Amino acid sequence: MPGDWDPSPAHSMPSTFSAEAYFATQPPPPLLAQEIEGVKEFVARQAAQNRNVVLVTSGGTTVPLELNVVRFLDNFSAGTRGATSAEYFLKAGYAVIFMHRQFSLQPFSRHYSHSTNPFLDFLTVEDSDGTVGITPAKRADADLLAVLTAYKRVQAAGTLHTLTFVTVDDYLWLLRAVAQALSVLRRRAMYYLAAAVSDFFLPRQKLSEHKIQSGKGSLHIEMDQVPKVLKPLVEEWTRDGFIVSFKLETDERLLIPKARAALERYGHQVVIGNDLHTRKSWLRIAADGAAAIHAKEIEEDIVSELLRRHEAWIASA
Amino acid sequence: MPGDWDPSPAHSMPSTFSAEAYFATQPPPPLLAQEIEGVKEFVARQAAQNRNVVLVTSGGTTVPLELNVVRFLDNFSAGTRGATSAEYFLKAGYAVIFMHRQFSLQPFSRHYSHSTNPFLDFLTVEDSDGTVGITPAKRADADLLAVLTAYKRVQAAGTLHTLTFVTVDDYLWLLRAVAQALSVLRRRAMYYLAAAVSDFFLPRQKLSEHKIQSGKGSLHIEMDQVPKVLKPLVEEWTRDGFIVSFKLETDERLLIPKARAALERYGHQVVIGNDLHTRKSWLRIAADGAAAIHAKEIEEDIVSELLRRHEAWIASA
């Protein structure tokens, strides 16, 4: 019953923040400056080696409902798309800044879920000397060897830099600062915004200090809209970067028109429209034209399509 | 500003569900019957071996805000307390039904977070023959050997049974069914309810089918209260089970009085009161008397205190 969500602005105080107003009034995460130092060093090292760099954002953001966080609003995302795509970008020779929700999936380790593929099952306590060993089956496991080899190669090359966020506030501050640090690469930088970002947040001034008591009846939460950051990302934070956004809908009829409208409104390079029902197997890229993509691991095709377009973008400078 | 949450029942339709009304109107998770078959077999096997069984619930529950879930309300919990406690119960010879939030921490694997202690770093691709090997440092790592040995022992004994939930609905249906299956053990069953369960939910009839459009202003969500299940758990679902509940507060002044009130109201055996600020190092058990516990890994002391009390409970039959 949509009536449970009342999108009318009737009750509210100022409820739509511009990006500018947002950053002027909300506090930054405490370690931001330090983290951005690390990003700048990473970007400089990649620039010196003439590598393209892609920022991959991944996983959902939370909206804490209390200052001492007990309850929060969350967006569904295990981080599969971001983690998988990051592997393909790395394989293609890109350096990757992987900015992900804490505890969401990560490139390489995503293959070894503690629930479905627990790594302790790979290990043995050796009868001979009581040391840790590998089960014979895993010692020659082709999948494990492939993942491990790719992982070691990336570690040796130093082409993966990981950042974490939890709240939508962490995400917004980090996105702006990373984009600004990456903008020195101009067209060689790609932004692959696969994180599932909340549309709403609670400004710091409205947060309850303690756990909200549950009382006896129903519960009302009044939230404000998260500022739209694609516009300032395109116009202010980056310079000539290749920007890819995602549009997730459950109502298929809204998907393509909304993807096209976003492209027109923000003037970036690619929108990937995503139907929640069939997200693993069906996907469209709407940019100049719309390309339908069908594949087993869709991220491989998305990434190769984007590499082609990014190359053209760099060449058209 | 607490005004953002309005706990008054003024607007609402029927907003407080009794447990009975809840189970009469909300649909069960599709695989429930099948999962309970597995639990019954596990319990029968432990009973035949004369083992005590503890149900450990762990992690937070979600409240989906849409039928095709994009957004949900969540409770903060990585699942550390439940996963750690389960290890100590297993060590003490209990069988454990570990009912946890999907992707929250699990006994044994909790020591190897993909972020802070990634297991791919333990492995090598051997130069000699290209197989998977272990780094020399990890081969003789005492912590890894201890965890691995305990894990293999539990696997061999078959004393750990894992169940997962995501939503508060999954949790409630599963809790009732598991408790009913465990009740055959009478006093030998313990219930260690460490999961962080939402106080609120959205009844199926009120869920929006599609992703709610964000509109232009503030956002209102109206939810109903989750039924209190401790009372039916004590009075109907279990028989003479040893029941331990947790009370989490950020306001220390509310903690002890609320823990005591819960014990009086529900008539179970132990409430563990938990101050969110100091949860790792400070904790009280309020039952007959109140015991203050201080320890490095608090779960070890909680569990040994509970084992003592459970033994007395069984003896007092």
XYZ file of C-alpha atoms in Angstrom:
634
model
C 0.000 0.000 0.000
C 1.926 3.033 -1.194
C -0.001 5.149 1.300
C 2.418 3.983 3.982
C 5.035 6.133 2.326
C 3.881 9.656 1.954
C 6.205 11.498 -0.393
C 4.427 14.804 0.035
C 6.465 17.615 1.552
C 3.546 18.783 3.698
C 4.941 18.232 7.217
C 8.501 18.985 6.609
C 11.200 21.347 7.509
C 13.704 22.019 4.696
C 13.793 18.558 3.219
C 15.717 18.738 -0.020
C 19.414 19.371 0.365
C 21.506 20.618 -2.502
C 24.921 18.969 -2.559
C 26.397 22.275 -1.484
C 24.048 22.619 1.489
C 24.649 19.011 2.409
C 28.424 19.313 2.635
C 28.117 22.647 4.422
C 25.956 21.209 7.222
C 26.827 17.513 7.678
C 30.046 16.440 9.437
C 32.678 14.495 7.431
C 33.820 11.019 8.550
C 36.748 11.368 10.988
C 39.382 9.580 8.875
C 38.541 11.180 5.537
C 41.684 13.299 5.110
C 43.945 10.358 5.916
C 42.122 8.060 3.510
C 42.363 10.588 0.700
C 46.119 10.815 1.192
C 46.257 7.093 0.428
C 44.085 7.580 -2.663
C 46.316 10.385 -3.965
C 49.431 8.242 -3.614
C 47.689 5.371 -5.393
C 46.529 7.611 -8.241
C 49.986 9.153 -8.650
C 51.586 5.698 -8.836
C 49.095 4.541 -11.489
C 49.510 7.778 -13.458
C 53.282 7.254 -13.474
C 52.680 3.820 -15.008
C 50.240 5.251 -17.515
C 47.340 3.125 -16.275
C 43.679 3.968 -16.519
C 41.963 4.022 -13.135
C 38.357 3.094 -12.416
C 36.542 3.946 -9.203
C 34.132 1.094 -8.476
C 31.533 1.783 -5.768
C 29.781 -1.275 -4.392
C 27.251 -2.423 -1.797
C 24.431 -0.594 -0.024
C 24.540 2.454 2.231
C 22.877 2.729 5.632
C 20.887 5.554 7.160
C 21.390 5.447 10.939
C 18.228 6.358 12.820
C 20.013 7.037 16.113
C 23.339 8.671 17.038
C 24.384 5.595 18.999
C 23.462 3.385 16.137
C 21.156 0.508 16.906
C 18.732 0.782 14.029
C 19.297 1.859 10.489
C 17.666 1.875 7.104
C 19.560 -0.126 4.507
C 19.535 -0.759 0.760
C 19.704 -4.287 -0.530
C 23.053 -5.182 -2.082
C 25.475 -8.012 -1.422
C 28.001 -6.223 -3.630
C 28.216 -8.952 -6.269
C 28.087 -6.616 -9.243
C 30.795 -4.301 -7.941
C 33.152 -7.061 -6.763
C 32.762 -9.048 -9.971
C 33.192 -6.013 -12.207
C 36.322 -4.977 -10.299
C 37.920 -8.336 -11.172
C 37.201 -7.803 -14.862
C 38.579 -4.257 -14.805
C 41.746 -5.529 -13.111
C 42.046 -8.308 -15.663
C 41.803 -5.715 -18.436
C 44.768 -3.824 -16.973
C 42.914 -1.051 -15.165
C 43.839 0.018 -11.674
C 40.795 -0.136 -9.389
C 39.762 1.952 -6.406
C 37.239 -0.376 -4.805
C 35.011 1.718 -2.533
C 32.640 -0.685 -0.861
C 30.242 -1.179 1.995
C 31.967 -2.755 4.969
C 31.493 -6.553 4.885
C 30.043 -6.556 1.371
C 31.674 -8.822 -1.201
C 35.179 -8.041 -2.435
C 37.029 -9.025 -5.590
C 38.626 -12.495 -5.329
C 37.473 -13.334 -1.801
C 33.848 -13.129 -3.040
C 34.315 -16.665 -4.409
C 34.782 -18.038 -0.887
C 31.670 -17.216 1.108
C 31.888 -18.347 4.721
C 28.445 -19.920 4.256
C 28.638 -21.723 0.949
C 32.335 -22.265 0.276
C 34.054 -22.022 3.670
C 37.801 -21.965 3.372
C 38.385 -23.851 6.626
C 37.157 -26.861 4.651
C 40.210 -26.442 2.356
C 42.612 -26.901 5.245
C 43.767 -29.901 7.249
C 45.789 -30.476 10.362
C 48.569 -32.695 9.038
C 48.874 -36.043 10.789
C 52.627 -36.140 10.237
C 53.678 -32.974 12.071
C 50.536 -31.166 13.266
C 50.979 -28.237 10.891
C 48.322 -26.666 8.663
C 48.003 -28.300 5.252
C 45.765 -28.181 2.206
C 43.317 -30.948 1.349
C 44.521 -32.894 -1.714
C 41.359 -31.973 -3.651
C 41.992 -28.246 -3.171
C 45.703 -28.416 -3.873
C 45.008 -28.838 -7.581
C 41.592 -27.122 -7.720
C 41.536 -25.203 -11.008
C 39.079 -22.517 -9.815
C 41.034 -21.835 -6.648
C 44.300 -21.699 -8.599
C 42.835 -19.235 -11.087
C 41.484 -16.933 -8.379
C 44.661 -17.176 -6.334
C 46.885 -16.466 -9.340
C 44.834 -13.405 -10.325
C 44.858 -12.198 -6.706
C 48.625 -12.550 -6.354
C 49.168 -10.792 -9.678
C 47.072 -7.814 -8.560
C 48.877 -7.686 -5.224
C 52.254 -7.728 -6.938
C 51.212 -5.028 -9.401
C 49.643 -2.879 -6.643
C 46.628 -2.066 -8.794
C 43.842 -2.483 -6.228
C 43.090 0.088 -3.541
C 40.234 -0.599 -1.130
C 38.104 1.916 0.772
C 35.095 1.184 2.969
C 31.926 3.031 3.884
C 28.919 2.183 6.016
C 26.533 5.150 6.080
C 25.260 7.249 3.227
C 27.188 10.128 4.822
C 30.470 8.191 4.621
C 29.645 7.405 1.014
C 28.875 10.975 -0.069
C 31.958 12.513 1.555
C 34.201 9.768 0.247
C 32.778 9.930 -3.281
C 33.383 13.657 -3.577
C 36.921 13.484 -2.191
C 37.942 10.444 -4.270
C 36.486 12.019 -7.427
C 38.436 15.198 -6.789
C 41.632 13.171 -6.259
C 40.993 11.151 -9.434
C 40.162 14.140 -11.600
C 43.868 14.746 -12.289
C 43.667 11.785 -14.686
C 41.052 13.586 -16.794
C 39.665 11.213 -19.450
C 41.699 8.254 -18.203
C 39.525 8.022 -15.087
C 36.323 6.004 -15.083
C 33.603 6.165 -12.424
C 31.533 2.986 -12.113
C 28.859 3.829 -9.562
C 27.411 0.416 -8.725
C 26.692 1.073 -5.028
C 23.041 1.055 -3.956
C 22.763 4.486 -2.384
C 19.863 5.497 -0.182
C 17.529 8.182 -1.528
C 16.932 9.420 2.005
C 18.890 10.356 5.079
C 18.450 11.868 8.517
C 20.413 15.089 8.976
C 22.638 15.022 12.053
C 20.511 17.642 13.793
C 17.484 15.349 13.713
C 19.105 12.194 15.080
C 17.922 10.853 18.405
C 20.799 10.411 20.857
C 19.613 7.190 22.473
C 17.847 4.080 21.332
C 14.335 5.060 20.495
C 11.860 3.461 22.859
C 9.355 1.333 21.104
C 6.234 2.547 22.874
C 2.893 0.990 22.247
C 1.830 1.905 18.768
C 2.999 2.534 15.263
C 6.236 4.202 14.293
C 6.902 7.215 12.108
C 10.196 8.237 10.623
C 10.664 11.507 8.816
C 13.649 11.654 6.512
C 15.103 14.113 4.054
C 16.204 13.527 0.490
C 19.825 12.752 -0.228
C 21.241 15.377 -2.583
C 21.618 14.267 -6.199
C 25.365 13.992 -6.665
C 25.577 13.061 -10.341
C 25.238 16.680 -11.371
C 28.076 18.055 -9.202
C 30.128 14.932 -9.996
C 29.856 15.672 -13.719
C 30.119 19.437 -13.505
C 32.378 20.163 -10.524
C 34.197 17.218 -8.920
C 35.589 15.556 -12.043
C 37.024 16.835 -15.307
C 36.224 14.824 -18.426
C 35.903 11.588 -16.444
C 33.965 8.692 -17.984
C 30.960 8.317 -15.694
C 28.751 5.227 -15.510
C 25.667 5.192 -13.289
C 23.149 2.460 -12.502
C 19.398 2.625 -12.352
C 17.630 -0.090 -10.396
C 13.891 -0.572 -10.696
C 11.463 -3.362 -9.983
C 8.887 -1.956 -12.354
C 10.211 -2.698 -15.828
C 8.041 -0.063 -17.494
C 9.851 2.684 -15.592
C 13.349 1.432 -16.299
C 14.229 2.612 -19.790
C 12.468 6.000 -19.620
C 14.149 6.737 -16.267
C 17.577 5.670 -17.552
C 17.204 7.944 -20.584
C 15.969 10.841 -18.466
C 18.973 10.508 -16.150
C 21.400 10.650 -19.079
C 19.741 13.779 -20.410
C 19.562 15.445 -17.009
C 23.122 14.835 -15.872
C 25.030 14.740 -19.136
C 27.287 11.825 -18.202
C 28.390 8.929 -20.424
C 26.474 5.728 -19.604
C 23.456 4.597 -17.603
C 23.088 0.881 -16.987
C 19.440 0.070 -16.371
C 18.810 -2.874 -14.143
C 15.627 -4.829 -13.574
C 15.700 -6.225 -10.040
C 13.757 -9.345 -11.041
C 16.175 -10.482 -13.703
C 19.323 -8.605 -12.739
C 21.624 -11.567 -13.192
C 20.756 -12.175 -16.802
C 19.271 -9.093 -18.386
C 20.582 -5.587 -18.657
C 20.678 -2.621 -20.963
C 23.178 0.092 -21.578
C 21.507 3.271 -22.679
C 23.909 5.895 -23.911
C 24.000 6.935 -27.539
C 22.021 3.821 -28.360
C 20.733 1.054 -26.121
C 22.534 -2.273 -26.102
C 20.900 -5.354 -24.651
C 23.326 -7.682 -22.948
C 22.828 -11.362 -22.250
C 25.508 -13.454 -20.577
C 26.232 -15.927 -17.831
C 28.372 -13.584 -15.804
C 26.973 -10.311 -17.078
C 29.766 -8.224 -15.542
C 32.247 -9.554 -18.096
C 30.152 -8.162 -20.937
C 29.386 -4.911 -19.157
C 33.054 -4.303 -18.533
C 34.166 -5.112 -22.073
C 31.454 -2.853 -23.485
C 32.614 -0.053 -21.168
C 36.276 -0.553 -22.054
C 35.381 -0.057 -25.712
C 33.440 3.100 -24.913
C 36.078 4.444 -22.530
C 38.741 3.976 -25.188
C 36.614 5.968 -27.627
C 36.098 8.628 -24.939
C 39.827 8.983 -24.362
C 40.485 9.071 -28.106
C 37.871 11.795 -28.650
C 39.691 14.269 -26.367
C 15.297 14.944 18.079
C 12.970 12.233 19.314
C 10.070 14.005 17.618
C 11.082 12.347 14.366
C 9.813 9.105 15.812
C 6.295 9.398 16.977
C 5.437 6.400 19.111
C 1.824 7.467 19.629
C -0.823 5.154 18.244
C -2.927 8.064 17.014
C -2.902 7.474 13.233
C -2.886 3.796 13.187
C -4.876 0.858 12.135
C -4.490 -2.175 14.449
C -0.824 -1.831 15.295
C -0.047 -4.312 18.028
C -0.070 -7.948 16.985
C -0.339 -10.700 19.546
C 1.905 -13.637 18.682
C -1.231 -15.607 17.866
C -2.587 -12.934 15.513
C 0.843 -12.573 13.933
C 1.194 -16.238 13.008
C -2.442 -16.366 11.880
C -1.996 -13.512 9.376
C 1.648 -13.486 8.184
C 2.918 -16.075 5.683
C 5.662 -18.525 6.772
C 8.994 -18.692 4.901
C 8.709 -21.188 2.022
C 11.334 -23.687 3.245
C 10.302 -23.765 6.906
C 8.915 -27.321 7.048
C 12.003 -28.718 5.331
C 14.367 -26.861 7.649
C 12.526 -28.092 10.721
C 12.891 -31.684 9.535
C 16.657 -31.144 9.645
C 16.412 -29.654 13.133
C 14.373 -32.613 14.409
C 16.944 -35.087 13.109
C 19.747 -33.081 14.698
C 17.944 -32.915 18.046
C 17.158 -36.640 18.014
C 20.827 -37.454 17.306
C 22.005 -35.247 20.188
C 19.357 -36.668 22.529
C 20.540 -40.193 21.719
C 24.035 -39.111 22.758
C 22.719 -37.497 25.906
C 23.973 -34.047 24.940
C 22.523 -30.722 26.041
C 21.502 -28.535 23.119
C 21.592 -24.745 22.986
C 19.806 -22.657 20.388
C 21.977 -19.595 19.719
C 20.297 -16.822 17.723
C 22.652 -14.239 16.261
C 22.788 -11.138 14.072
C 20.154 -8.542 13.214
C 16.805 -8.926 11.484
C 15.553 -6.853 8.588
C 12.168 -5.293 7.958
C 11.614 -5.131 4.191
C 9.795 -1.978 3.158
C 8.816 -3.315 -0.259
C 7.654 -6.708 -1.532
C 10.422 -6.757 -4.144
C 12.952 -5.837 -1.571
C 15.161 -2.883 -2.338
C 15.026 -1.077 0.989
C 14.779 -2.431 4.466
C 15.138 -1.396 8.068
C 17.935 -3.215 9.884
C 19.278 -3.658 13.402
C 22.963 -3.261 14.049
C 24.735 -6.543 14.748
C 27.775 -8.150 13.168
C 26.946 -11.332 15.092
C 30.148 -11.365 17.159
C 28.453 -12.231 20.448
C 26.453 -15.132 19.018
C 29.307 -16.620 16.959
C 31.798 -16.330 19.832
C 29.380 -17.770 22.389
C 28.583 -20.697 20.083
C 32.288 -21.633 20.079
C 32.373 -21.688 23.872
C 29.188 -23.770 24.096
C 30.673 -26.253 21.628
C 33.911 -26.355 23.597
C 31.896 -27.148 26.727
C 30.345 -30.175 25.022
C 26.971 -28.678 24.084
C 25.418 -29.241 20.701
C 24.559 -25.901 19.072
C 21.778 -24.879 16.731
C 23.229 -21.678 15.308
C 20.364 -19.617 13.894
C 21.915 -16.546 12.365
C 21.399 -13.653 10.002
C 22.634 -14.507 6.531
C 26.235 -13.230 6.107
C 26.661 -12.405 9.792
C 29.659 -13.892 11.590
C 29.778 -17.640 12.216
C 31.691 -19.729 14.742
C 35.291 -20.456 13.631
C 35.186 -18.607 10.303
C 34.570 -15.346 12.245
C 38.327 -15.243 12.914
C 39.031 -14.831 9.193
C 37.273 -11.698 8.010
C 37.721 -11.079 4.299
C 38.684 -7.502 5.176
C 41.092 -7.823 8.067
C 42.431 -11.383 7.892
C 41.854 -12.534 4.301
C 42.563 -16.200 3.857
C 43.856 -15.804 0.296
C 46.903 -14.280 1.979
C 47.529 -17.652 3.668
C 47.873 -19.406 0.333
C 50.579 -19.554 -2.304
C 50.913 -20.880 -5.800
C 53.835 -23.265 -5.422
C 56.772 -22.584 -7.731
C 57.659 -26.272 -7.929
C 54.459 -27.691 -9.383
C 51.903 -24.873 -9.651
C 49.621 -26.308 -6.965
C 48.046 -24.425 -4.054
C 50.199 -24.295 -0.943
C 50.314 -22.620 2.451
C 52.715 -19.838 3.352
C 55.401 -21.053 5.773
C 54.209 -18.548 8.426
C 50.666 -19.863 8.362
C 51.659 -23.516 8.284
C 52.698 -23.321 11.916
C 50.404 -20.463 13.029
C 49.191 -21.354 16.531
C 45.915 -19.408 16.300
C 45.003 -20.928 12.954
C 45.879 -24.415 14.221
C 43.705 -23.957 17.319
C 40.701 -22.714 15.325
C 41.121 -25.387 12.674
C 41.441 -28.169 15.252
C 38.292 -27.041 17.087
C 36.424 -26.727 13.772
C 37.406 -30.232 12.625
C 36.460 -31.677 16.016
C 32.977 -30.139 15.806
C 32.544 -31.357 12.246
C 33.533 -34.883 13.230
C 31.192 -34.849 16.248
C 28.310 -33.386 14.225
C 27.381 -30.993 17.034
C 26.766 -27.809 15.041
C 23.614 -27.206 12.994
C 23.286 -23.914 11.118
C 20.086 -22.097 10.116
C 19.810 -18.698 8.472
C 17.274 -15.895 8.518
C 17.115 -12.478 6.917
C 13.819 -10.807 7.797
C 12.114 -10.497 11.152
C 9.380 -12.717 9.682
C 11.887 -15.490 8.911
C 13.216 -15.108 12.445
C 9.841 -15.327 14.211
C 8.606 -18.352 12.270
C 11.921 -20.124 12.648
C 12.204 -19.370 16.369
C 8.781 -20.807 17.132
C 9.319 -23.951 15.060
C 12.839 -24.609 16.377
C 11.688 -24.071 19.978
C 8.848 -26.528 19.474
C 11.273 -29.077 17.998
C 13.734 -28.542 20.877
C 11.121 -28.758 23.610
C 11.352 -32.568 23.636
C 14.645 -32.106 25.518
C 12.828 -30.342 28.381
C 15.374 -28.914 30.848
C 18.358 -30.027 28.753
C 17.579 -27.387 26.122
C 18.933 -23.860 26.439
C 17.769 -20.835 24.440
C 20.382 -18.105 24.048
C 18.575 -15.300 22.262
C 21.441 -13.025 21.197
C 19.952 -11.877 17.868
C 19.088 -8.179 17.547
C 15.431 -8.397 16.632
C 13.480 -5.463 15.246
C 10.738 -4.027 17.446
C 8.741 -3.117 14.351
C 7.590 -4.705 11.152
C 5.374 -4.047 8.140
C 2.527 -6.551 7.832
C 2.376 -8.181 4.418
C -0.876 -6.427 3.578
C 0.800 -3.019 3.889
C 3.860 -3.703 1.731
C 4.287 -1.755 -1.463
C 4.760 -4.027 -4.472
C 7.309 -1.932 -6.310
C 10.194 0.258 -5.368
C 8.749 3.301 -3.703
C 9.404 6.397 -5.761
C 11.363 8.981 -3.909
C 9.275 12.037 -4.765
C 10.348 15.474 -3.725
C 10.018 15.750 0.012
C 10.250 13.895 3.258
C 9.422 10.265 3.789
C 7.064 8.629 6.238
C 6.963 4.988 7.169
C 4.257 3.552 9.359
C 5.088 0.269 10.999
C 3.478 -2.045 13.506
C 4.936 -3.564 16.628
C 6.492 -6.989 16.457
C 4.691 -9.315 18.873
C 6.529 -10.032 22.122
C 7.569 -13.658 21.770
C 9.241 -14.262 25.131
C 5.892 -14.886 26.790
C 4.655 -17.556 24.335
C 8.192 -18.989 24.187
C 8.181 -19.509 27.954
C 4.551 -20.531 28.306
C 3.680 -22.382 25.099
C 6.527 -23.226 22.719
C 9.007 -24.720 25.198
C 8.662 -26.918 28.263
C 11.081 -26.222 31.130
C 13.738 -24.894 28.752
C 16.482 -22.642 30.151
C 15.851 -19.299 28.487
C 18.380 -16.466 28.252
C 17.411 -13.132 26.717
C 19.438 -9.991 26.033
C 18.557 -6.395 26.657
C 20.491 -3.791 24.692
C 20.326 -0.133 25.682
C 22.443 2.913 25.017
C 21.092 4.702 28.065
C 22.713 2.997 31.039
C 20.096 4.237 33.504
C 17.410 2.225 31.728
C 19.384 -0.993 31.514
C 19.106 -2.679 34.902
C 15.481 -1.704 35.628
C 14.424 -2.905 32.174
C 16.330 -6.184 32.546
C 14.661 -6.820 35.902
C 11.230 -5.884 34.572
C 11.638 -8.330 31.673
C 12.512 -11.182 34.056
C 9.463 -10.481 36.163
C 7.149 -10.089 33.195
C 8.161 -13.195 31.259
C 9.236 -15.551 34.011
C 12.280 -16.946 32.206
C 15.708 -17.734 33.661
C 18.288 -15.082 32.737
C 18.426 -11.593 31.226
C 21.812 -10.336 30.126
C 21.795 -6.558 30.147
C 24.093 -4.953 27.656
C 25.290 -1.382 27.449
C 25.989 -0.572 23.803
C 28.860 1.765 24.680
C 30.860 -0.779 26.622
C 29.450 -4.044 25.318
C 32.821 -5.680 24.855
C 33.949 -5.281 28.433
C 30.989 -4.739 30.731
C 27.925 -6.811 31.223
C 25.540 -7.927 33.908
C 23.510 -11.012 34.408
C 20.358 -10.294 36.350
C 18.476 -13.371 37.452
C 18.173 -14.342 41.115
C 20.971 -11.934 41.885
C 23.015 -9.740 39.538
C 26.512 -10.807 38.607
C 28.903 -8.300 37.080
C 31.254 -9.801 34.537
C 34.572 -8.377 33.379
C 36.737 -10.230 30.906
C 38.735 -9.896 27.726
C 36.488 -12.099 25.663
C 33.313 -11.666 27.682
C 31.530 -14.553 25.947
C 33.771 -17.079 27.697
C 32.576 -15.848 31.089
C 28.967 -15.512 30.033
C 28.942 -19.069 28.782
C 30.617 -20.555 31.866
C 28.210 -18.647 34.132
C 25.279 -19.992 32.091
C 26.605 -23.559 32.134
C 26.686 -23.392 35.936
C 23.127 -22.083 36.053
C 21.848 -24.510 33.439
C 23.300 -27.419 35.417
C 21.474 -26.221 38.508
C 18.298 -25.836 36.455
C 18.517 -29.424 35.206
C 19.300 -30.685 38.707
C 16.300 -28.864 40.190
C 13.794 -30.767 38.038
